[in-house]
Tab-separated table of C-alpha atoms in Angstrom:
chain	number	residue	atom	x	y	z
J	1	MET	CA	-8.218	15.028	-1.309
J	2	ASN	CA	-10.962	13.720	0.943
J	3	SER	CA	-14.286	13.626	-0.888
J	4	ARG	CA	-16.908	15.920	0.609
J	5	VAL	CA	-19.950	14.475	-1.137
J	6	ALA	CA	-21.270	10.976	-1.666
J	7	PHE	CA	-21.830	11.261	-5.406
J	8	GLY	CA	-19.554	11.110	-8.439
J	9	LEU	CA	-19.705	12.302	-12.039
J	10	SER	CA	-20.538	10.400	-15.223
J	11	CYS	CA	-19.164	11.502	-18.580
J	12	TYR	CA	-22.681	11.360	-20.049
J	13	THR	CA	-23.449	14.558	-18.188
J	14	PHE	CA	-21.459	16.008	-21.110
J	15	PRO	CA	-22.529	14.322	-24.365
J	16	PHE	CA	-21.390	17.417	-26.254
J	17	THR	CA	-18.289	18.388	-24.310
J	18	CYS	CA	-16.994	14.808	-24.107
J	19	GLY	CA	-17.232	14.505	-27.891
J	20	PHE	CA	-20.022	11.943	-28.226
J	21	LEU	CA	-22.187	14.099	-30.536
J	22	ARG	CA	-21.552	14.631	-34.243
J	23	ARG	CA	-22.686	17.157	-36.854
J	24	ASP	CA	-22.355	16.528	-40.582
J	25	GLY	CA	-20.382	13.376	-39.836
J	26	HIS	CA	-17.768	15.141	-37.707
J	27	PRO	CA	-17.307	15.522	-33.932
J	28	ALA	CA	-19.319	18.554	-32.886
J	29	CYS	CA	-17.063	19.639	-30.023
J	30	PRO	CA	-13.753	21.077	-31.257
J	31	HIS	CA	-11.794	20.172	-28.095
J	32	PRO	CA	-13.481	17.266	-26.280
J	33	MET	CA	-12.965	16.655	-22.578
J	34	ASN	CA	-11.250	13.338	-21.773
J	35	GLY	CA	-11.339	11.089	-18.728
J	36	LEU	CA	-8.536	12.902	-16.922
J	37	ASP	CA	-10.347	16.198	-17.453
J	38	LEU	CA	-13.438	14.627	-15.897
J	39	VAL	CA	-11.420	13.571	-12.843
J	40	GLU	CA	-10.136	17.127	-12.475
J	41	LEU	CA	-13.645	18.557	-12.715
J	42	ALA	CA	-14.999	16.059	-10.201
J	43	ALA	CA	-12.133	16.866	-7.831
J	44	GLN	CA	-12.931	20.581	-8.037
J	45	HIS	CA	-16.383	19.770	-6.658
J	46	GLY	CA	-15.147	17.316	-4.031
J	47	MET	CA	-16.924	14.389	-5.669
J	48	ALA	CA	-16.546	10.742	-4.706
J	49	GLY	CA	-15.764	9.234	-8.099
J	50	VAL	CA	-16.107	9.146	-11.865
J	51	GLU	CA	-17.827	6.908	-14.396
J	52	PHE	CA	-16.756	6.646	-18.055
J	53	PRO	CA	-15.545	4.207	-20.735
J	54	LEU	CA	-11.850	3.450	-21.169
J	55	SER	CA	-12.079	4.882	-24.685
J	56	ILE	CA	-11.940	8.472	-23.381
J	57	LEU	CA	-8.763	7.915	-21.351
J	58	PRO	CA	-5.664	9.143	-23.191
J	59	ASP	CA	-3.733	6.025	-22.124
J	60	HIS	CA	-5.495	2.826	-21.183
J	61	THR	CA	-2.493	0.525	-21.364
J	62	GLU	CA	-1.647	-1.343	-18.152
J	63	ALA	CA	0.879	1.356	-17.210
J	64	GLY	CA	-1.652	4.064	-18.041
J	65	MET	CA	-4.285	2.411	-15.866
J	66	ASP	CA	-1.803	2.174	-12.992
J	67	ARG	CA	-1.212	5.929	-13.245
J	68	PHE	CA	-4.946	6.545	-13.495
J	69	GLY	CA	-5.535	4.463	-10.373
J	70	ALA	CA	-2.910	6.460	-8.487
J	71	LEU	CA	-4.632	9.697	-9.542
J	72	LEU	CA	-7.964	8.413	-8.279
J	73	ARG	CA	-6.503	7.387	-4.932
J	74	ALA	CA	-4.803	10.769	-4.557
J	75	ASN	CA	-8.219	12.410	-4.968
J	76	GLY	CA	-10.117	9.943	-2.783
J	77	MET	CA	-12.188	8.737	-5.744
J	78	THR	CA	-13.643	5.508	-7.063
J	79	TYR	CA	-14.023	4.496	-10.706
J	80	VAL	CA	-17.033	2.849	-12.325
J	81	LEU	CA	-16.205	1.367	-15.718
J	82	ASP	CA	-18.743	2.198	-18.388
J	83	LEU	CA	-19.362	-0.492	-21.003
J	84	PRO	CA	-21.777	0.053	-23.885
J	85	VAL	CA	-24.019	-2.862	-24.950
J	86	LEU	CA	-22.575	-5.926	-23.255
J	87	ASP	CA	-20.008	-7.642	-25.474
J	88	VAL	CA	-18.096	-10.613	-24.111
J	89	GLU	CA	-14.787	-9.931	-25.867
J	90	GLN	CA	-14.820	-6.261	-24.910
J	91	ALA	CA	-15.563	-7.190	-21.311
J	92	ARG	CA	-12.623	-9.600	-21.286
J	93	ALA	CA	-10.351	-6.851	-22.593
J	94	TRP	CA	-11.582	-3.937	-20.465
J	95	LEU	CA	-12.447	-5.412	-17.061
J	96	PRO	CA	-8.875	-6.422	-16.098
J	97	LEU	CA	-7.635	-2.956	-17.074
J	98	ALA	CA	-10.338	-1.204	-15.069
J	99	LYS	CA	-9.561	-3.438	-12.101
J	100	ARG	CA	-5.960	-2.167	-12.156
J	101	ALA	CA	-7.358	1.318	-11.509
J	102	GLY	CA	-9.456	0.023	-8.618
J	103	ALA	CA	-12.830	-0.392	-10.321
J	104	ARG	CA	-15.287	-2.862	-8.842
J	105	VAL	CA	-18.567	-1.782	-10.484
J	106	VAL	CA	-19.097	-2.116	-14.241
J	107	ARG	CA	-22.070	-0.380	-15.830
J	108	CYS	CA	-23.391	-1.850	-19.082
J	109	MET	CA	-26.466	-1.878	-21.307
J	110	VAL	CA	-28.370	-4.718	-22.949
J	111	SER	CA	-29.264	-2.630	-26.010
J	112	ASP	CA	-28.901	0.811	-27.497
J	113	PHE	CA	-32.660	1.074	-28.048
J	114	LEU	CA	-34.248	4.309	-26.848
J	115	GLU	CA	-37.689	5.745	-26.055
J	116	GLY	CA	-39.047	2.362	-24.998
J	117	ALA	CA	-39.555	1.572	-28.689
J	118	ARG	CA	-38.673	-2.087	-28.409
J	119	ALA	CA	-40.965	-3.335	-31.173
J	120	MET	CA	-39.157	-1.099	-33.666
J	121	TYR	CA	-35.711	-2.528	-32.879
J	122	ALA	CA	-36.294	-6.042	-31.574
J	123	PRO	CA	-39.576	-7.556	-32.777
J	124	ASP	CA	-38.756	-10.657	-30.702
J	125	TRP	CA	-37.775	-9.105	-27.373
J	126	ASN	CA	-37.689	-12.490	-25.640
J	127	ALA	CA	-35.058	-13.704	-28.110
J	128	HIS	CA	-32.994	-10.604	-27.393
J	129	MET	CA	-33.234	-11.289	-23.668
J	130	ARG	CA	-32.096	-14.894	-24.141
J	131	GLU	CA	-29.077	-13.640	-26.082
J	132	MET	CA	-28.183	-11.203	-23.313
J	133	ILE	CA	-28.521	-13.868	-20.617
J	134	ALA	CA	-26.084	-16.049	-22.561
J	135	LYS	CA	-23.612	-13.144	-22.576
J	136	LEU	CA	-24.064	-12.615	-18.842
J	137	LEU	CA	-23.282	-16.261	-18.193
J	138	ALA	CA	-20.165	-16.011	-20.363
J	139	VAL	CA	-18.899	-12.973	-18.429
J	140	ARG	CA	-19.744	-14.230	-14.948
J	141	PRO	CA	-16.506	-16.262	-14.423
J	142	LEU	CA	-14.490	-13.114	-15.132
J	143	LEU	CA	-16.523	-11.188	-12.561
J	144	ASP	CA	-15.729	-13.888	-10.008
J	145	GLU	CA	-12.035	-13.893	-10.896
J	146	LEU	CA	-11.700	-10.106	-10.602
J	147	ASP	CA	-14.172	-9.635	-7.722
J	148	MET	CA	-16.269	-7.201	-9.750
J	149	VAL	CA	-20.004	-6.687	-10.229
J	150	LEU	CA	-21.970	-5.894	-13.374
J	151	ALA	CA	-24.684	-3.235	-13.091
J	152	ILE	CA	-27.114	-3.250	-16.040
J	153	GLU	CA	-28.665	0.133	-16.774
J	154	ASN	CA	-32.334	0.595	-17.585
J	155	HIS	CA	-31.391	2.507	-20.720
J	156	GLN	CA	-34.956	3.260	-21.924
J	157	ASP	CA	-35.261	-0.370	-23.013
J	158	VAL	CA	-35.546	-2.875	-20.153
J	159	ASN	CA	-38.410	-2.685	-17.690
J	160	SER	CA	-38.279	-3.795	-14.063
J	161	ASP	CA	-39.394	-7.346	-14.918
J	162	ASP	CA	-36.575	-7.641	-17.458
J	163	LEU	CA	-33.978	-6.416	-14.981
J	164	LEU	CA	-35.100	-8.820	-12.286
J	165	ALA	CA	-34.951	-11.697	-14.787
J	166	LEU	CA	-31.424	-10.702	-15.860
J	167	CYS	CA	-30.276	-10.445	-12.247
J	168	GLN	CA	-31.732	-13.837	-11.373
J	169	ALA	CA	-30.054	-15.444	-14.371
J	170	GLY	CA	-26.715	-13.731	-13.762
J	171	GLY	CA	-26.416	-14.470	-10.065
J	172	SER	CA	-25.251	-12.354	-7.164
J	173	ARG	CA	-22.638	-10.418	-9.172
J	174	VAL	CA	-25.243	-9.046	-11.581
J	175	GLY	CA	-27.317	-6.059	-10.558
J	176	VAL	CA	-28.638	-2.757	-11.827
J	177	THR	CA	-27.519	0.760	-12.621
J	178	LEU	CA	-30.718	2.559	-11.724
J	179	ASP	CA	-31.669	5.476	-13.927
J	180	GLY	CA	-34.917	6.080	-12.109
J	181	VAL	CA	-36.317	8.689	-14.463
J	182	ASN	CA	-35.772	6.309	-17.407
J	183	ALA	CA	-38.584	4.220	-15.946
J	184	LEU	CA	-40.880	6.728	-17.655
J	185	ALA	CA	-39.555	5.540	-21.024
J	186	VAL	CA	-40.994	2.059	-20.439
J	187	ALA	CA	-44.258	3.284	-18.879
J	188	GLU	CA	-43.368	2.678	-15.223
J	189	GLU	CA	-43.452	5.033	-12.252
J	190	PRO	CA	-39.923	5.883	-11.008
J	191	TYR	CA	-40.278	5.201	-7.283
J	192	GLU	CA	-42.120	1.905	-7.774
J	193	PHE	CA	-39.469	0.917	-10.315
J	194	ALA	CA	-36.732	1.494	-7.725
J	195	ARG	CA	-38.612	-0.357	-4.983
J	196	ARG	CA	-39.052	-3.422	-7.208
J	197	LEU	CA	-35.303	-3.637	-7.829
J	198	GLY	CA	-34.302	-2.987	-4.224
J	199	ALA	CA	-30.946	-4.401	-3.159
J	200	ARG	CA	-30.123	-5.341	-6.761
J	201	ILE	CA	-29.305	-1.665	-7.348
J	202	PHE	CA	-25.493	-1.421	-7.386
J	203	ASN	CA	-25.101	1.975	-9.083
J	204	VAL	CA	-27.370	5.025	-9.492
J	205	HIS	CA	-27.547	7.745	-12.121
J	206	ILE	CA	-28.718	11.027	-10.626
J	207	LYS	CA	-30.677	12.362	-13.586
J	208	ASP	CA	-33.912	14.203	-14.201
J	209	TYR	CA	-36.342	15.153	-16.945
J	210	THR	CA	-39.134	17.575	-17.552
J	211	ILE	CA	-42.175	15.996	-19.238
J	212	HIS	CA	-43.883	17.643	-22.223
J	213	PRO	CA	-47.110	16.360	-23.822
J	214	THR	CA	-47.338	15.308	-27.469
J	215	PRO	CA	-50.223	13.776	-29.474
J	216	SER	CA	-48.421	10.405	-29.280
J	217	GLY	CA	-47.363	10.531	-25.625
J	218	TYR	CA	-44.695	12.768	-24.141
J	219	ASN	CA	-41.190	14.135	-24.596
J	220	LEU	CA	-38.618	13.664	-21.857
J	221	VAL	CA	-36.212	16.605	-21.758
J	222	ARG	CA	-32.954	16.864	-19.838
J	223	ALA	CA	-33.084	18.976	-16.661
J	224	SER	CA	-30.798	20.008	-13.819
J	225	ILE	CA	-31.423	18.142	-10.588
J	226	GLY	CA	-34.057	20.010	-8.624
J	227	GLU	CA	-35.682	21.359	-11.799
J	228	GLY	CA	-37.305	18.190	-13.158
J	229	CYS	CA	-39.986	15.715	-12.174
J	230	ILE	CA	-38.140	13.655	-9.553
J	231	ASP	CA	-38.306	14.476	-5.850
J	232	TRP	CA	-34.657	13.709	-5.188
J	233	ARG	CA	-34.991	13.940	-1.424
J	234	ALA	CA	-37.583	11.176	-1.571
J	235	MET	CA	-35.596	9.148	-4.131
J	236	LEU	CA	-32.251	9.311	-2.329
J	237	THR	CA	-33.913	8.543	1.004
J	238	LEU	CA	-35.516	5.497	-0.600
J	239	LEU	CA	-32.224	4.391	-2.167
J	240	ARG	CA	-30.369	4.681	1.132
J	241	GLU	CA	-32.954	2.322	2.595
J	242	ILE	CA	-33.154	-0.311	-0.156
J	243	ALA	CA	-29.663	-0.133	-1.715
J	244	PRO	CA	-27.308	1.346	0.898
J	245	GLY	CA	-24.131	0.119	-0.817
J	246	ALA	CA	-24.863	1.636	-4.250
J	247	THR	CA	-22.591	4.230	-5.820
J	248	TRP	CA	-24.203	7.459	-7.085
J	249	HIS	CA	-23.149	9.506	-10.125
J	250	ILE	CA	-24.582	12.649	-11.682
J	251	GLU	CA	-25.523	11.766	-15.268
J	252	LEU	CA	-27.561	14.567	-16.846
J	253	ALA	CA	-27.516	12.796	-20.196
J	254	ALA	CA	-28.898	13.404	-23.659
J	255	LEU	CA	-29.268	16.769	-25.367
J	256	ASN	CA	-32.028	15.300	-27.572
J	257	ALA	CA	-35.564	14.954	-26.265
J	258	ARG	CA	-36.804	11.376	-25.905
J	259	HIS	CA	-40.279	10.853	-27.373
J	260	ILE	CA	-42.240	8.143	-25.572
J	261	ARG	CA	-45.082	7.161	-27.904
J	262	LEU	CA	-47.177	5.114	-25.510
J	263	TYR	CA	-50.440	6.314	-27.130
J	264	GLU	CA	-49.512	4.454	-30.324
J	265	ASP	CA	-50.486	0.806	-30.819
J	266	GLN	CA	-47.121	-0.049	-32.388
J	267	TRP	CA	-45.215	1.054	-29.274
J	268	TRP	CA	-47.029	-1.505	-27.108
J	269	ARG	CA	-46.161	-4.418	-29.404
J	270	GLY	CA	-42.799	-4.508	-27.669
J	271	TYR	CA	-44.361	-5.400	-24.294
J	272	PRO	CA	-46.516	-8.149	-22.777
J	273	PRO	CA	-50.109	-7.278	-21.846
J	274	ARG	CA	-50.467	-5.152	-18.707
J	275	ASP	CA	-53.433	-4.620	-16.422
J	276	ILE	CA	-54.477	-0.990	-16.794
J	277	ARG	CA	-54.736	-0.735	-12.997
J	278	ALA	CA	-50.999	-1.406	-12.703
J	279	MET	CA	-50.388	1.773	-14.691
J	280	LEU	CA	-52.299	4.093	-12.374
J	281	PRO	CA	-49.124	5.188	-10.485
J	282	LEU	CA	-47.590	6.237	-13.812
J	283	PHE	CA	-50.702	8.157	-14.872
J	284	ARG	CA	-50.838	9.960	-11.515
J	285	PHE	CA	-47.152	10.832	-11.809
J	286	LEU	CA	-47.623	12.196	-15.319
J	287	ALA	CA	-50.659	14.223	-14.245
J	288	ARG	CA	-48.621	15.865	-11.467
J	289	HIS	CA	-45.556	16.670	-13.556
J	290	MET	CA	-46.673	17.266	-17.147
J	291	GLN	CA	-45.561	20.678	-18.432
J	292	PRO	CA	-47.965	23.005	-20.270
J	293	ALA	CA	-48.305	22.117	-23.947
J	294	ASP	CA	-46.699	25.399	-25.040
J	295	ALA	CA	-43.738	25.280	-22.629
J	296	PRO	CA	-40.370	25.566	-24.473
J	297	TRP	CA	-38.285	22.415	-24.350
J	298	GLN	CA	-35.563	22.348	-27.020
J	299	THR	CA	-31.966	22.316	-25.813
J	300	PRO	CA	-29.264	24.465	-27.454
J	301	TRP	CA	-28.086	21.379	-29.358
J	302	GLU	CA	-31.554	20.854	-30.837
J	303	ARG	CA	-31.709	24.531	-31.807
J	304	GLY	CA	-28.397	24.250	-33.689
J	305	ALA	CA	-26.576	26.570	-31.288
J	306	SER	CA	-22.837	27.189	-31.332
J	307	ALA	CA	-20.300	24.903	-29.687
J	308	GLU	CA	-19.694	27.532	-27.020
J	309	GLU	CA	-23.394	27.687	-26.118
J	310	CYS	CA	-23.719	23.880	-25.979
J	311	GLU	CA	-20.675	23.587	-23.716
J	312	ARG	CA	-21.924	26.401	-21.483
J	313	TYR	CA	-25.376	24.758	-21.232
J	314	GLU	CA	-23.882	21.464	-20.038
J	315	ARG	CA	-21.537	23.152	-17.566
J	316	ASP	CA	-24.246	25.451	-16.189
J	317	GLN	CA	-26.590	22.523	-15.617
J	318	LEU	CA	-23.863	20.687	-13.722
J	319	GLU	CA	-23.162	23.744	-11.565
J	320	ARG	CA	-26.860	24.138	-10.721
J	321	THR	CA	-27.130	20.419	-9.972
J	322	VAL	CA	-24.148	20.360	-7.628
J	323	ARG	CA	-25.330	23.512	-5.878
J	324	TYR	CA	-28.789	22.003	-5.379
J	325	LEU	CA	-27.445	18.710	-4.027
J	326	LYS	CA	-25.014	20.413	-1.665
J	327	THR	CA	-27.518	22.927	-0.312
J	328	GLU	CA	-30.975	21.349	-0.452
J	329	LEU	CA	-29.885	17.726	0.136
J	330	ALA	CA	-26.715	18.229	2.183
J	331	ASP	CA	-27.841	15.792	4.869
J	332	LEU	CA	-28.229	13.016	2.254
J	333	VAL	CA	-25.182	13.558	0.042
J	334	GLY	CA	-22.626	13.716	2.815
J	335	VAL	CA	-21.447	17.325	2.768
């Protein structure tokens, strides 16, 4: 099928339905969706591709990847390989397999830290960065050999300075998976964050949050596109200008609120000093988009709802997101 829209679908739109969440030590979803199911769902919406780890494919042997690649081509789709925190041996095992299916872009993370709380997890952030640069250099020959690029996500841990340093160290095959709204987790304004990274953006997560005040800072809560704090017409217009070759994937992400504690001294120990004037764009953004203090924000997962309600919540948010993109932003997403 010929794709009708310019965006694809990431499995992390469905943390519950894809089986990533657990309750009482057991998978919370009784019948998780796998990678082939995700392809089918994306095809139903005429999407351009999918993004997920090999671990959710039923068969990721060489023969299985050949069949997967044929399925993608039959549906006019691309595949972005999702790696977790960059690991050299895993990259050496997974990249050649993903290449068989036609992948060129590989998304990865440099940590699994969340909420910008770097001091809690890595007291010496500079040492962590040096370790990640060494891993990038070890993987770079494989990227050259396979003609692939690595796109590091700002996963509520790295700021724009970190990403630029990683890209410079890694060379032309190392870039960014931009999760623009995650800039809020490291106290940066989303549009300025994107502008700083510019052409280094190889992949984009279309994701949004609502922002809810707390005594320590703010909660970031998952939202359908068009219902959160990002002006996606402005963001996609900007991305077409500065990163015209980037792939785009819907990634509605976590069912748990992310608490950004930037009013606490400990939170800032994970960052170098910053001129308060450089933070004015963030403060203006927060002032425009902060929800009322008494606005409800818990997701069905956080309320302990049934599996059926959690699955329905994820699917409904996707449906609203696709409808919004295809109607309100049709001229940008290629309908």
